[in-house]
Short mmCIF file of C-alpha atoms in Angstrom, two decimals:
data_model
loop_
_atom_site.label_atom_id
_atom_site.label_comp_id
_atom_site.label_asym_id
_atom_site.label_seq_id
_atom_site.Cartn_x
_atom_site.Cartn_y
_atom_site.Cartn_z
CA PHE A 1 16.26 5.73 7.53
CA ARG A 2 15.48 6.51 3.27
CA ALA A 3 16.00 2.98 2.90
CA GLU A 4 13.47 2.08 5.36
CA GLU A 5 11.24 3.35 4.85
CA GLN A 6 10.71 2.89 0.96
CA GLN A 7 11.39 -0.89 1.61
CA ARG A 8 7.98 -0.54 4.79
CA ARG A 9 5.98 1.18 1.60
CA THR A 10 7.22 -1.32 -0.98
CA TRP A 11 6.08 -3.95 1.95
CA ALA A 12 2.58 -2.15 2.37
CA ALA A 13 2.66 -2.21 -1.10
CA GLU A 14 1.79 -5.88 -1.82
CA TRP A 15 -1.00 -5.83 1.15
CA PRO A 16 -4.14 -5.47 0.16
CA LEU A 17 -6.23 -4.17 3.67
CA ALA A 18 -6.45 -0.35 1.85
CA GLN A 19 -8.01 -1.34 -0.77
CA LEU A 20 -10.14 -3.83 0.01
CA LEU A 21 -11.74 -0.88 2.83
CA LEU A 22 -12.25 1.05 0.19
CA GLU A 23 -13.99 -1.05 -1.89
CA LEU A 24 -16.02 -2.06 1.38
CA ILE A 25 -17.09 1.43 1.68
CA MET A 26 -17.40 3.63 -1.84
CA GLU A 27 -18.12 0.21 -3.75
CA PRO A 28 -20.98 -0.94 -1.47
CA GLU A 29 -22.45 -3.69 -4.17
CA ARG A 30 -19.32 -5.64 -3.16
CA ARG A 31 -19.97 -6.14 -0.20
CA PRO A 32 -21.44 -9.80 1.13
CA GLU A 33 -24.69 -8.37 2.19
CA PRO A 34 -26.61 -6.78 -1.05
CA GLY A 35 -28.05 -3.11 0.74
CA ALA A 36 -25.90 -3.68 4.09
CA TYR A 37 -23.76 0.99 3.53
CA ALA A 38 -20.80 1.57 5.89
CA GLY A 39 -22.62 4.05 8.67
CA ALA A 40 -20.71 6.22 10.58
CA THR A 41 -19.54 4.40 12.63
CA TYR A 42 -17.77 1.53 10.71
CA ILE A 43 -15.94 4.64 9.00
CA HIS A 44 -15.14 6.19 12.25
CA SER A 45 -13.58 3.48 13.33
CA THR A 46 -11.82 2.96 9.85
CA GLY A 47 -10.05 5.76 10.35
CA LEU A 48 -9.20 5.05 14.12
CA LEU A 49 -7.31 1.50 12.58
CA ALA A 50 -5.93 3.01 9.57
CA ASN A 51 -3.79 5.74 12.61
CA VAL A 52 -3.44 2.74 14.82
CA LEU A 53 -1.28 0.82 11.92
CA PRO A 54 1.86 1.33 10.02
CA ASP A 55 0.65 4.57 7.81
CA GLU A 56 1.92 2.94 4.68
CA LEU A 57 -0.18 0.07 5.38
CA LEU A 58 -3.64 2.27 5.21
CA ALA A 59 -3.38 6.15 6.61
CA PHE A 60 -0.95 7.60 3.85
CA PRO A 61 -3.78 4.96 0.90
CA ILE A 62 -6.52 6.00 2.13
CA VAL A 63 -5.62 9.99 1.54
CA GLN A 64 -3.54 9.42 -1.61
CA HIS A 65 -6.66 7.94 -3.07
CA LEU A 66 -7.48 11.28 -3.20
CA SER A 67 -6.46 11.59 -6.66
CA ARG A 68 -8.76 9.56 -8.30
CA ILE A 69 -12.02 10.89 -6.33
CA VAL A 70 -10.33 14.34 -7.88
CA LEU A 71 -9.88 13.40 -11.16
CA ASP A 72 -12.35 10.56 -11.89
CA GLU A 73 -15.18 12.03 -9.78
CA PRO A 74 -17.82 13.61 -12.70
CA VAL A 75 -19.97 15.29 -10.69
CA LEU A 76 -16.81 16.90 -9.21
CA LYS A 77 -15.81 17.82 -13.07
CA SER A 78 -18.78 20.37 -13.49
CA ASN A 79 -17.91 23.33 -12.95
CA SER A 80 -20.75 25.81 -10.38
CA GLY A 81 -23.70 28.90 -11.74
CA PRO A 82 -22.74 31.63 -12.75
CA LYS A 83 -22.86 34.63 -9.33
CA ARG A 84 -22.49 38.35 -10.13
CA TYR A 85 -20.89 40.66 -8.49
CA PHE A 86 -23.31 43.22 -6.89
CA SER A 87 -24.15 45.97 -9.02
CA PHE A 88 -25.75 49.27 -7.84
CA VAL A 89 -27.56 49.52 -11.75
CA GLU A 90 -28.74 45.48 -11.15
CA PHE A 91 -29.98 47.07 -6.78
CA ALA A 92 -32.75 49.24 -8.81
CA ARG A 93 -33.59 46.40 -11.93
CA SER A 94 -34.39 43.80 -8.87
CA SER A 95 -37.69 43.93 -8.77
CA GLN A 96 -37.49 43.38 -12.89
CA LEU A 97 -35.75 41.01 -12.11
CA ASN A 98 -37.34 38.98 -9.76
CA ALA A 99 -40.17 39.50 -12.04
CA ASP A 100 -37.99 37.10 -15.11
CA ALA A 101 -36.23 34.74 -12.42
CA ASP A 102 -33.92 31.90 -13.71
CA PRO A 103 -35.87 28.80 -13.68
CA ASP A 104 -32.88 27.29 -13.52
CA ALA A 105 -31.31 29.05 -10.57
CA ALA A 106 -32.53 26.04 -8.34
CA THR A 107 -30.60 24.26 -9.87
CA ARG A 108 -27.74 25.16 -10.58
CA PHE A 109 -25.00 24.66 -7.92
CA ALA A 110 -26.67 20.99 -7.79
CA ALA A 111 -22.80 19.66 -6.82
CA THR A 112 -23.41 21.61 -3.72
CA SER A 113 -25.33 17.55 -2.82
CA VAL A 114 -21.15 16.44 -2.78
CA PHE A 115 -21.08 18.54 0.51
CA ASN A 116 -24.37 17.06 1.94
CA SER A 117 -23.75 15.39 5.65
CA PHE A 118 -23.18 11.47 4.77
CA GLU A 119 -25.81 10.48 6.61
CA GLN A 120 -28.27 12.28 4.47
CA ASN A 121 -25.97 10.50 1.30
CA ARG A 122 -26.13 6.70 3.20
CA ASN A 123 -30.00 8.23 3.44
CA HIS A 124 -29.37 7.87 -0.40
CA ASN A 125 -27.66 4.64 -1.22
CA MET A 126 -24.25 5.86 -0.70
CA ALA A 127 -24.93 8.04 -4.48
CA ASN A 128 -22.50 10.47 -3.37
CA ARG A 129 -19.28 9.08 -3.96
CA PRO A 130 -16.78 12.21 -2.97
CA ASN A 131 -18.70 12.25 0.56
CA THR A 132 -18.79 9.24 1.76
CA PHE A 133 -14.88 9.84 1.04
CA LEU A 134 -15.06 13.19 2.32
CA THR A 135 -16.42 11.84 5.27
CA LEU A 136 -14.08 8.80 5.60
CA LEU A 137 -10.67 11.14 4.73
CA HIS A 138 -11.78 13.20 7.02
CA SER A 139 -11.51 10.57 10.17
CA VAL A 140 -8.23 9.33 9.11
CA LEU A 141 -6.72 12.70 9.21
CA HIS A 142 -8.55 13.47 12.70
CA TYR A 143 -6.34 10.70 14.23
CA GLY A 144 -3.75 11.40 12.11
CA GLY A 145 -0.03 13.36 12.63
CA ILE A 146 2.36 15.29 10.48
CA ALA A 147 3.33 12.43 8.81
CA THR A 148 -0.43 12.03 7.03
CA PHE A 149 -0.67 15.64 6.98
CA ASN A 150 2.25 15.74 4.36
CA THR A 151 1.39 12.47 1.94
CA LEU A 152 -2.01 15.06 2.08
CA SER A 153 0.38 17.77 0.86
CA ASP A 154 2.07 16.22 -1.61
CA THR A 155 -0.99 15.22 -2.87
CA ILE A 156 -2.74 17.95 -4.03
CA HIS A 157 0.88 18.99 -4.69
CA ALA A 158 0.17 16.52 -7.79
CA LEU A 159 -3.38 17.87 -8.50
CA ALA A 160 -1.93 21.48 -8.63
CA THR A 161 0.85 20.66 -10.73
CA GLY A 162 -0.42 17.84 -12.80
CA GLY A 163 -2.73 20.06 -14.75
CA GLU A 164 -6.02 18.12 -15.14
CA LEU A 165 -7.88 19.80 -12.72
CA CYS A 166 -10.55 21.35 -14.65
CA SER A 167 -13.05 22.96 -12.46
CA ASP A 168 -14.19 24.68 -9.38
CA ILE A 169 -16.16 22.59 -7.74
CA GLN A 170 -12.42 19.58 -7.75
CA LEU A 171 -10.77 22.95 -5.79
CA LEU A 172 -14.04 23.69 -3.53
CA TYR A 173 -13.96 19.84 -2.79
CA LEU A 174 -9.98 20.27 -2.43
CA CYS A 175 -10.64 23.05 0.68
CA ALA A 176 -13.11 20.83 2.37
CA THR A 177 -10.02 18.06 2.61
CA VAL A 178 -8.14 20.60 4.35
CA GLY A 179 -11.16 22.18 6.71
CA PRO A 180 -10.39 20.71 9.73
CA ILE A 181 -6.79 20.26 10.58
CA LEU A 182 -5.99 24.03 9.52
CA TYR A 183 -6.25 24.89 13.43
CA ARG A 184 -2.58 21.78 13.47
CA LEU A 185 -0.94 23.64 10.65
CA VAL A 186 -1.12 26.85 11.95
CA ASP A 187 2.22 25.55 14.16
CA HIS A 188 3.56 24.10 10.87
CA GLU A 189 4.01 26.92 9.29
CA ALA A 190 6.08 25.60 5.99
CA LEU A 191 3.04 23.12 6.16
CA TYR A 192 0.65 25.62 5.96
CA VAL A 193 2.01 27.71 3.47
CA GLN A 194 2.50 25.03 1.26
CA ILE A 195 -0.94 22.86 1.70
CA LEU A 196 -2.13 27.15 1.07
CA GLY A 197 -0.10 28.03 -2.26
CA ASP A 198 -1.38 25.04 -3.69
CA LEU A 199 -4.76 25.17 -3.54
CA LEU A 200 -4.00 29.01 -4.32
CA SER A 201 -1.97 27.84 -7.29
CA SER A 202 -4.66 25.72 -8.70
CA LEU A 203 -7.42 29.00 -8.44
CA VAL A 204 -5.53 29.86 -10.91
CA GLN A 205 -4.88 27.30 -13.23
CA ILE A 206 -8.86 26.84 -13.03
CA CYS A 207 -10.08 30.52 -13.24
CA PRO A 208 -9.11 31.03 -17.23
CA ARG A 209 -11.33 27.45 -18.13
CA ILE A 210 -13.95 29.12 -16.50
CA SER A 211 -15.54 31.06 -19.76
CA HIS A 212 -17.88 33.29 -17.22
CA LEU A 213 -15.44 34.61 -14.95
CA ASP A 214 -14.72 38.24 -16.27
CA ALA A 215 -15.11 41.83 -14.14
CA GLU A 216 -18.78 41.07 -13.42
CA CYS A 217 -18.98 37.24 -12.51
CA SER A 218 -17.93 34.57 -9.83
CA THR A 219 -18.94 31.56 -9.45
CA ASP A 220 -21.33 29.81 -6.12
CA ALA A 221 -17.70 27.75 -6.01
CA ILE A 222 -15.03 30.22 -6.55
CA GLU A 223 -16.38 32.45 -4.22
CA GLN A 224 -16.97 29.50 -1.08
CA VAL A 225 -13.12 29.06 -2.03
CA MET A 226 -13.05 32.96 -1.43
CA ASP A 227 -14.73 32.55 1.72
CA PHE A 228 -13.06 29.51 3.20
CA PHE A 229 -9.96 31.77 2.22
CA CYS A 230 -10.78 34.75 4.11
CA PHE A 231 -11.80 32.47 7.37
CA VAL A 232 -7.92 30.37 7.74
CA LYS A 233 -6.87 33.95 7.94
CA ASP A 234 -9.62 34.74 10.17
CA GLN A 235 -9.96 31.16 12.45
CA PHE A 236 -6.38 29.83 11.58
CA ASP A 237 -3.13 33.09 11.48
CA PRO A 238 0.09 31.69 11.93
CA GLY A 239 1.50 34.79 11.47
CA ARG A 240 2.05 37.30 8.90
CA SER A 241 5.45 35.55 7.21
CA ALA A 242 3.51 32.52 5.96
CA TRP A 243 1.09 34.88 4.08
CA ARG A 244 3.97 37.06 2.78
CA ARG A 245 5.23 33.22 0.89
CA LEU A 246 1.62 33.17 -0.28
CA ALA A 247 1.89 36.67 -2.22
CA PRO A 248 2.58 35.51 -4.73
CA HIS A 249 0.52 32.39 -5.66
CA ILE A 250 -2.49 35.81 -4.82
CA ALA A 251 -0.78 37.88 -7.23
CA ALA A 252 -1.09 35.48 -10.19
CA LEU A 253 -5.06 35.60 -9.66
CA PRO A 254 -7.23 37.37 -12.49
CA VAL A 255 -7.68 40.86 -10.78
CA LEU A 256 -11.21 41.14 -8.86
CA LEU A 257 -10.20 38.04 -6.45
CA ARG A 258 -7.11 39.49 -6.21
CA TYR A 259 -7.88 42.47 -4.46
CA GLN A 260 -10.52 40.29 -2.31
CA LEU A 261 -7.10 38.35 -0.76
CA GLN A 262 -4.31 40.78 -0.73
CA CYS A 263 -5.95 42.68 2.11
CA MET A 264 -5.06 39.67 3.96
CA VAL A 265 -1.34 39.70 2.86
CA ASP A 266 -2.03 43.00 4.18
CA GLN A 267 -2.81 42.93 7.70
#
């Protein structure tokens, strides 16, 4: 079976279909008609096609392209702005803080545009490449099966263990990739634990690289990542055994982040 699978992968590698479609969608300037951008229906159809053809021909290469997006796109390699934890002292001085408002506060988390709607991205000439790819990947995963999910898990694992992740935006982007399939992973506990474990490991890896992360301050993106894990526990929980297997990853987090998630292990 493994020999046959390897033969299929070798055969698929000889066909440039995945690279061609990625270029047409991700690099609109290379389309035969200048200024013609892929619409939502086009990307949706590509996700459907990817799951009609053999997985090795289109679905797997598209999922594996996630690594290049996460590691190569500049907008994902920057960290979000600091977000201070609630303080009664600062709350009491809130009127003064409002008077001395930070003029850069509105632009701190510019990378949130990555997660805007696809149509907004299309209206801006598809300039937001991470957003374009996220839309395509969700389409492929929507029609995909367990083999495609395993490929996504392997790709995230390679990123989590590769030592190249450097920003909280990269991690938030990875969380966004798996969001739409979580309800299907509940019935596959081993895969559920593997993916969430790698995301938590990535969080452990990234935290020391954020200079302003301390006992008083987090970041906008990390707090959204924490919300993501809380949402997963609340809505897509396969049971206490799965979260107990994730406990070692949670225990390695900085103390305040660990306290936020530790209760989910005990529930």
